[in-house]
mmCIF file of N, CA and C in Angstrom:
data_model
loop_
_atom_site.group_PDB
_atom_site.id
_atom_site.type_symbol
_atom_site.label_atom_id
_atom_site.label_comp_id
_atom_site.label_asym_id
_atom_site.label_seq_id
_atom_site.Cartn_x
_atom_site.Cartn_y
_atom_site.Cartn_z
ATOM 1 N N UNK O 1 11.070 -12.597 -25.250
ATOM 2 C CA UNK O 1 9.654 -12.324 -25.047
ATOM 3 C C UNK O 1 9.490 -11.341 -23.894
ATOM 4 N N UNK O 2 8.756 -10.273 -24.222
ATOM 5 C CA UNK O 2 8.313 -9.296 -23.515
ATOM 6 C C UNK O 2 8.012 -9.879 -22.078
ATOM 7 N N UNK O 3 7.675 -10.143 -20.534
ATOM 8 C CA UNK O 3 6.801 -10.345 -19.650
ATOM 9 C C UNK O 3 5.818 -10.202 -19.557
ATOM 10 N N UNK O 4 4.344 -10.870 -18.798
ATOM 11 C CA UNK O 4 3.324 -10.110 -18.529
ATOM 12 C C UNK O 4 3.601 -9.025 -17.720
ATOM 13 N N UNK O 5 2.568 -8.205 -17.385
ATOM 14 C CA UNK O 5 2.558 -7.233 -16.096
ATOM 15 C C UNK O 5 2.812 -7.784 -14.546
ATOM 16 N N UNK O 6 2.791 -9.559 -14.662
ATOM 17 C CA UNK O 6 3.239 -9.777 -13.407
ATOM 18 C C UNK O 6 4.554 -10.271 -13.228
ATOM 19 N N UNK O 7 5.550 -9.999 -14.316
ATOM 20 C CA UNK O 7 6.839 -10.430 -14.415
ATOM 21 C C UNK O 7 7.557 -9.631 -15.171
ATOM 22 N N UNK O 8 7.009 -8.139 -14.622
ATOM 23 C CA UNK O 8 7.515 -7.079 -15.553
ATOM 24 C C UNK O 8 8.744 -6.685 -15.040
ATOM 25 N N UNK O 9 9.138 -7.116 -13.202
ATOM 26 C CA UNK O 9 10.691 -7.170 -12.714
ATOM 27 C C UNK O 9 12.187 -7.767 -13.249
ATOM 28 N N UNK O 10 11.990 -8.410 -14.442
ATOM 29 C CA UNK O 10 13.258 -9.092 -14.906
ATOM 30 C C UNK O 10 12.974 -8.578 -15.773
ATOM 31 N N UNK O 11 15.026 -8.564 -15.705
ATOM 32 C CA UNK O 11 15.527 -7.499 -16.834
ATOM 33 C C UNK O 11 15.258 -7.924 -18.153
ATOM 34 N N UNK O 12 15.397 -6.844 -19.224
ATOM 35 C CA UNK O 12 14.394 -7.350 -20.529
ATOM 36 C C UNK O 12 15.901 -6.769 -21.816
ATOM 37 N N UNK O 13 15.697 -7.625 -22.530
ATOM 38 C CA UNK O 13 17.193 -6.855 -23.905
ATOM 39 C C UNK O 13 16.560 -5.767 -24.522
ATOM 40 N N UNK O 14 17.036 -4.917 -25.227
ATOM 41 C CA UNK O 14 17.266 -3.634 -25.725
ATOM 42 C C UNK O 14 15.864 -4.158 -26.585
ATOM 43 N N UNK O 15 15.782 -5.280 -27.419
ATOM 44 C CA UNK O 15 14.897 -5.672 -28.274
ATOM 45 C C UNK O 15 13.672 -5.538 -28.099
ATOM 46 N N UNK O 16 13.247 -5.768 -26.224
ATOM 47 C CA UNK O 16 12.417 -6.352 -25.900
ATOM 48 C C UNK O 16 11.819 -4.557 -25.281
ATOM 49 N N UNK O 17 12.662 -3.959 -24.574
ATOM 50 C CA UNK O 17 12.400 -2.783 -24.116
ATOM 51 C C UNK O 17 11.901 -1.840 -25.645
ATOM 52 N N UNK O 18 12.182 -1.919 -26.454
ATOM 53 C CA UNK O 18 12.312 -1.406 -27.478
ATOM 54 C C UNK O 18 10.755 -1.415 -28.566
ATOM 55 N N UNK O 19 10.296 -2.958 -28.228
ATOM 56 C CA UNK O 19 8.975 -3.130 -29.087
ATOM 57 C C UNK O 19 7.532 -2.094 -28.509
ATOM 58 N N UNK O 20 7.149 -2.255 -29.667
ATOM 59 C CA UNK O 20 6.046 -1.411 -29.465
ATOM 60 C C UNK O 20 4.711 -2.461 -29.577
ATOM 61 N N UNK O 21 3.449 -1.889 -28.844
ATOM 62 C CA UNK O 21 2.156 -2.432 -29.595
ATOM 63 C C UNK O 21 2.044 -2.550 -30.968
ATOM 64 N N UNK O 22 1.341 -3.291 -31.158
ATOM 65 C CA UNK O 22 0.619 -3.248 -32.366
ATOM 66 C C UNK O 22 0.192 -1.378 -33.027
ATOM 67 N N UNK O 23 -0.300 -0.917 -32.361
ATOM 68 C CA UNK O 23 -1.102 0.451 -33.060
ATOM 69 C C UNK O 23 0.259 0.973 -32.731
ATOM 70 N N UNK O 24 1.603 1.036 -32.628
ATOM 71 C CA UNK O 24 2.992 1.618 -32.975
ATOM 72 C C UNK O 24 2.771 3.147 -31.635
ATOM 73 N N UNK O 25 1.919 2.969 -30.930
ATOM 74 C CA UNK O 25 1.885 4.383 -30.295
ATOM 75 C C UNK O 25 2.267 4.191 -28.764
ATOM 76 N N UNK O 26 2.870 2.856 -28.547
ATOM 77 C CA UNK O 26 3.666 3.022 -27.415
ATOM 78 C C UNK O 26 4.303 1.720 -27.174
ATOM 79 N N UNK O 27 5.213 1.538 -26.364
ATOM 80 C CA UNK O 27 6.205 0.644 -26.107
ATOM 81 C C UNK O 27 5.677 -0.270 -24.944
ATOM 82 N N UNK O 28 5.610 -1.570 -25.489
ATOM 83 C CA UNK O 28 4.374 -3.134 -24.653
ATOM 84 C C UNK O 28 5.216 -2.599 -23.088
ATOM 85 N N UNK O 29 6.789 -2.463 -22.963
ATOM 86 C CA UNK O 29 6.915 -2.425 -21.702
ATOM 87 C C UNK O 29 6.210 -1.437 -20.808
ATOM 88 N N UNK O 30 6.265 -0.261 -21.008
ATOM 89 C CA UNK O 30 5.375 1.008 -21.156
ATOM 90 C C UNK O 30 4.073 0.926 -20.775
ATOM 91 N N UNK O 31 3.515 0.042 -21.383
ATOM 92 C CA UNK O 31 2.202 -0.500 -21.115
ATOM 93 C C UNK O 31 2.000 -1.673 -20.061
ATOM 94 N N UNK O 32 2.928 -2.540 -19.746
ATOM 95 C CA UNK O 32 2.799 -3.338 -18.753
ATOM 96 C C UNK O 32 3.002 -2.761 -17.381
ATOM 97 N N UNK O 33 3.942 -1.771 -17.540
ATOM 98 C CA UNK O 33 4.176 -1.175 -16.436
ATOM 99 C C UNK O 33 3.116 -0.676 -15.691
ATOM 100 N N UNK O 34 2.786 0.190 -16.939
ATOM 101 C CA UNK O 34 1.580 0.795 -16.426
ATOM 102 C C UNK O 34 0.145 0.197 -15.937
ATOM 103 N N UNK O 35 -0.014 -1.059 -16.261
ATOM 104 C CA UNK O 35 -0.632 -1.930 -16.059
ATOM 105 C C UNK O 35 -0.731 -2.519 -14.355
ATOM 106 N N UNK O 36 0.869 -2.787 -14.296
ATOM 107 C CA UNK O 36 1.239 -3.558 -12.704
ATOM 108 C C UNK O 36 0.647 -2.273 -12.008
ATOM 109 N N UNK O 37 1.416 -0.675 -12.116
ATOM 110 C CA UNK O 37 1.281 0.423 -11.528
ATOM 111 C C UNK O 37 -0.358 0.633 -11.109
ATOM 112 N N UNK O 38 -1.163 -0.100 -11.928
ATOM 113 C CA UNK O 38 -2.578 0.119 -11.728
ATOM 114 C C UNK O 38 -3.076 -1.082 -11.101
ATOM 115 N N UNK O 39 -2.814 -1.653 -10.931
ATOM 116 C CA UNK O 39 -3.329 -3.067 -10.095
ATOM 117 C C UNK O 39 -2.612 -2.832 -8.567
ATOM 118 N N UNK O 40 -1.288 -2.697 -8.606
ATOM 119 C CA UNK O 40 -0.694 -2.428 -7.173
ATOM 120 C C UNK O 40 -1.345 -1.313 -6.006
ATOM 121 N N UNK O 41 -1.339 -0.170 -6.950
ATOM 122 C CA UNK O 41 -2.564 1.076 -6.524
ATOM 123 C C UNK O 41 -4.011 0.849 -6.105
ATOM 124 N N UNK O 42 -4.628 -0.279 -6.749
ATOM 125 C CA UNK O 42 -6.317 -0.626 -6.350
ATOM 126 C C UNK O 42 -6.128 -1.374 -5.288
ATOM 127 N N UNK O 43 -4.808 -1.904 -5.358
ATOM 128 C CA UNK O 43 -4.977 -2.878 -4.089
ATOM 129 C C UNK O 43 -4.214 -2.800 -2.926
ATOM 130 N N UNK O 44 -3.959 -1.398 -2.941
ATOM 131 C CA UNK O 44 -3.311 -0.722 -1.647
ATOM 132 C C UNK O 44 -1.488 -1.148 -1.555
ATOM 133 N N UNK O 45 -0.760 -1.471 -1.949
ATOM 134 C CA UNK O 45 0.112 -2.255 -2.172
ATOM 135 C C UNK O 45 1.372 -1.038 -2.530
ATOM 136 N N UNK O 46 0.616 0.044 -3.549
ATOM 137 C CA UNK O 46 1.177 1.136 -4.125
ATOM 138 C C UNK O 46 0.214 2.106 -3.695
ATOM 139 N N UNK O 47 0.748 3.697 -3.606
ATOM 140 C CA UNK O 47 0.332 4.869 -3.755
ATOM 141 C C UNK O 47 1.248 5.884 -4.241
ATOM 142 N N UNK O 48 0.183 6.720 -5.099
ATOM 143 C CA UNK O 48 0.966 7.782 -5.726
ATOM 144 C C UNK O 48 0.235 9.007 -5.455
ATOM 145 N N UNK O 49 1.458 9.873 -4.450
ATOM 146 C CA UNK O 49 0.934 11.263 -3.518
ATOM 147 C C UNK O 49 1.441 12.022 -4.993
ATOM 148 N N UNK O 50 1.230 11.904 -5.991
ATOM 149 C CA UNK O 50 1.818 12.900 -6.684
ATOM 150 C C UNK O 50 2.080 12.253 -8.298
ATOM 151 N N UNK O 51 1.567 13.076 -9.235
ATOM 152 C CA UNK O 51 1.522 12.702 -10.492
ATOM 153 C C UNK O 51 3.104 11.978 -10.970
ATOM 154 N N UNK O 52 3.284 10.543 -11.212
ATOM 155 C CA UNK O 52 3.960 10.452 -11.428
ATOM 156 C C UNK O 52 5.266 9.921 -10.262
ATOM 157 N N UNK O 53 5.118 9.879 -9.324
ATOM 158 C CA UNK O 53 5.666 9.437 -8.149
ATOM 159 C C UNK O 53 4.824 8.377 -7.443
ATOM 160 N N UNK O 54 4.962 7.444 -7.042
ATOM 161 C CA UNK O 54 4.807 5.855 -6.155
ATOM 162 C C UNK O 54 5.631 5.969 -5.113
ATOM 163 N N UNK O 55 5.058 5.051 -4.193
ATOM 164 C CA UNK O 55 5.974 5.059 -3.644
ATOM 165 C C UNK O 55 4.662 3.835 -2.790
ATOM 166 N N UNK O 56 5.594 2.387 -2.427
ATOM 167 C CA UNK O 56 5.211 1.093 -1.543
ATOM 168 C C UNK O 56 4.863 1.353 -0.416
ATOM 169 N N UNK O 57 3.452 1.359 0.080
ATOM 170 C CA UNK O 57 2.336 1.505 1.087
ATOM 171 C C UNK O 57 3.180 0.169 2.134
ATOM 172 N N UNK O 58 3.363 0.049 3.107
ATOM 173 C CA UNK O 58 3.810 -0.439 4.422
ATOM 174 C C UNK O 58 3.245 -1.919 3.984
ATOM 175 N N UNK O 59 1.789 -1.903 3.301
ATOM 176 C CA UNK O 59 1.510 -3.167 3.116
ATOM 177 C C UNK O 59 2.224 -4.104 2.298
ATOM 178 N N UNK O 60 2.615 -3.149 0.846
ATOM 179 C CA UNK O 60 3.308 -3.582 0.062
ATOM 180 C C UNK O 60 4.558 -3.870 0.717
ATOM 181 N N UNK O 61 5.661 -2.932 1.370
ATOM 182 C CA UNK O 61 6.445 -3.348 1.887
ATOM 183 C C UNK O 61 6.755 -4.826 2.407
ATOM 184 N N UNK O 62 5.778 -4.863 3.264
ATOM 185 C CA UNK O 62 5.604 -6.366 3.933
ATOM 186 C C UNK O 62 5.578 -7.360 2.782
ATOM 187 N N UNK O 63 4.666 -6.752 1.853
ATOM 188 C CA UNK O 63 4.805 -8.293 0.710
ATOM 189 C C UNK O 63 6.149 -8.479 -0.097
ATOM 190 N N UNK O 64 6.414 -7.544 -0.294
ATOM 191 C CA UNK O 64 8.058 -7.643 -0.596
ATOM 192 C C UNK O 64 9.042 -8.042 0.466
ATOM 193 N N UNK O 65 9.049 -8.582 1.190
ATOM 194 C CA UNK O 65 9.577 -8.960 2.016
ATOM 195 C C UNK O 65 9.248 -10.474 2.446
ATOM 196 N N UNK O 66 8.281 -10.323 1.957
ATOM 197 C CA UNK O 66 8.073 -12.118 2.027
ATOM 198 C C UNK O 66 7.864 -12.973 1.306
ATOM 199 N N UNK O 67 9.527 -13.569 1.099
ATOM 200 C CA UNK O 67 9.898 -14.419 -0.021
ATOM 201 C C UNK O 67 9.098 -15.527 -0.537
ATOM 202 N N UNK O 68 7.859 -15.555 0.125
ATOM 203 C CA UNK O 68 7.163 -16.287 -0.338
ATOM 204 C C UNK O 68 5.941 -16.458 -1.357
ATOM 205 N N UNK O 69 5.872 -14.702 -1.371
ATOM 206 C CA UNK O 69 4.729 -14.254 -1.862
ATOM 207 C C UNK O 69 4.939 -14.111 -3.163
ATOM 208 N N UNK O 70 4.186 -14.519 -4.064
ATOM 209 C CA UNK O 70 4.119 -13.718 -5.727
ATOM 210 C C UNK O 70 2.785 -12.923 -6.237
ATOM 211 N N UNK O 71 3.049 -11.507 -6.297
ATOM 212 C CA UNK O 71 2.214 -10.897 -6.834
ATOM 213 C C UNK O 71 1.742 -11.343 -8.096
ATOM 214 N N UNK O 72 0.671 -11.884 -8.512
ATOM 215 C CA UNK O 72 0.278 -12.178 -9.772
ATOM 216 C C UNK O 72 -1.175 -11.977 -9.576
ATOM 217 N N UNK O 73 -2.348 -12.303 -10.430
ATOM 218 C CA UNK O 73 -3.766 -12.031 -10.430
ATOM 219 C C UNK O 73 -4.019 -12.602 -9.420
ATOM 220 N N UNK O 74 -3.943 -13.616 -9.132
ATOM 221 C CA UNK O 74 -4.068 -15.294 -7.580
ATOM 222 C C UNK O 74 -4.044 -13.840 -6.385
ATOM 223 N N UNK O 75 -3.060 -13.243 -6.308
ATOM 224 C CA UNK O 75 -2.617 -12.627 -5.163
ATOM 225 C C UNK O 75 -3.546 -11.091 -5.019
ATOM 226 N N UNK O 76 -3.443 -10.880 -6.049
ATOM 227 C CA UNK O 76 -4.041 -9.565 -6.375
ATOM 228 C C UNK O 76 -5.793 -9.859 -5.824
ATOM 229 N N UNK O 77 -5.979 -10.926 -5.837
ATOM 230 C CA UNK O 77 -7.833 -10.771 -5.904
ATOM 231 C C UNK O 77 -7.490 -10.810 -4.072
#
């Protein structure tokens, strides 16, 4: 099974990387990604100086770093 967008960090089989949506015009991982990539960004966590480049805002840093934290919707609000 595919992950949501908040457990889009574990590794996924060829099967799973591989499926597409429903409307066949892009790949669910593809879309989750892009999903986390847009939630991390509203909430300062991520920034992207450049189409296509991210890169973890100091804040984010810190939350990655603390093994305690799980980014999921709970965290995100």
């Amino acid at each position: 099974m595919i992950p949501n967008y908040q457990q889009c960090m574990q590794p996924l089989s060829e099967e799973e990387r591989e499926r597409t949506l429903p409307s066949g015009e892009q790949k669910v991982l593809h879309n989750r990604v892009g999903w986390s990539r847009t939630y991390l960004t509203k909430t300062k966590l991520l920034e992207a100086p450049l189409r296509g480049h991210f890169i973890f805002t100091q804040r984010g840093l810190d939350v990655l770093v603390n093994e305690s934290a799980t980014i999921d919707s709970n965290y995100l609000k």
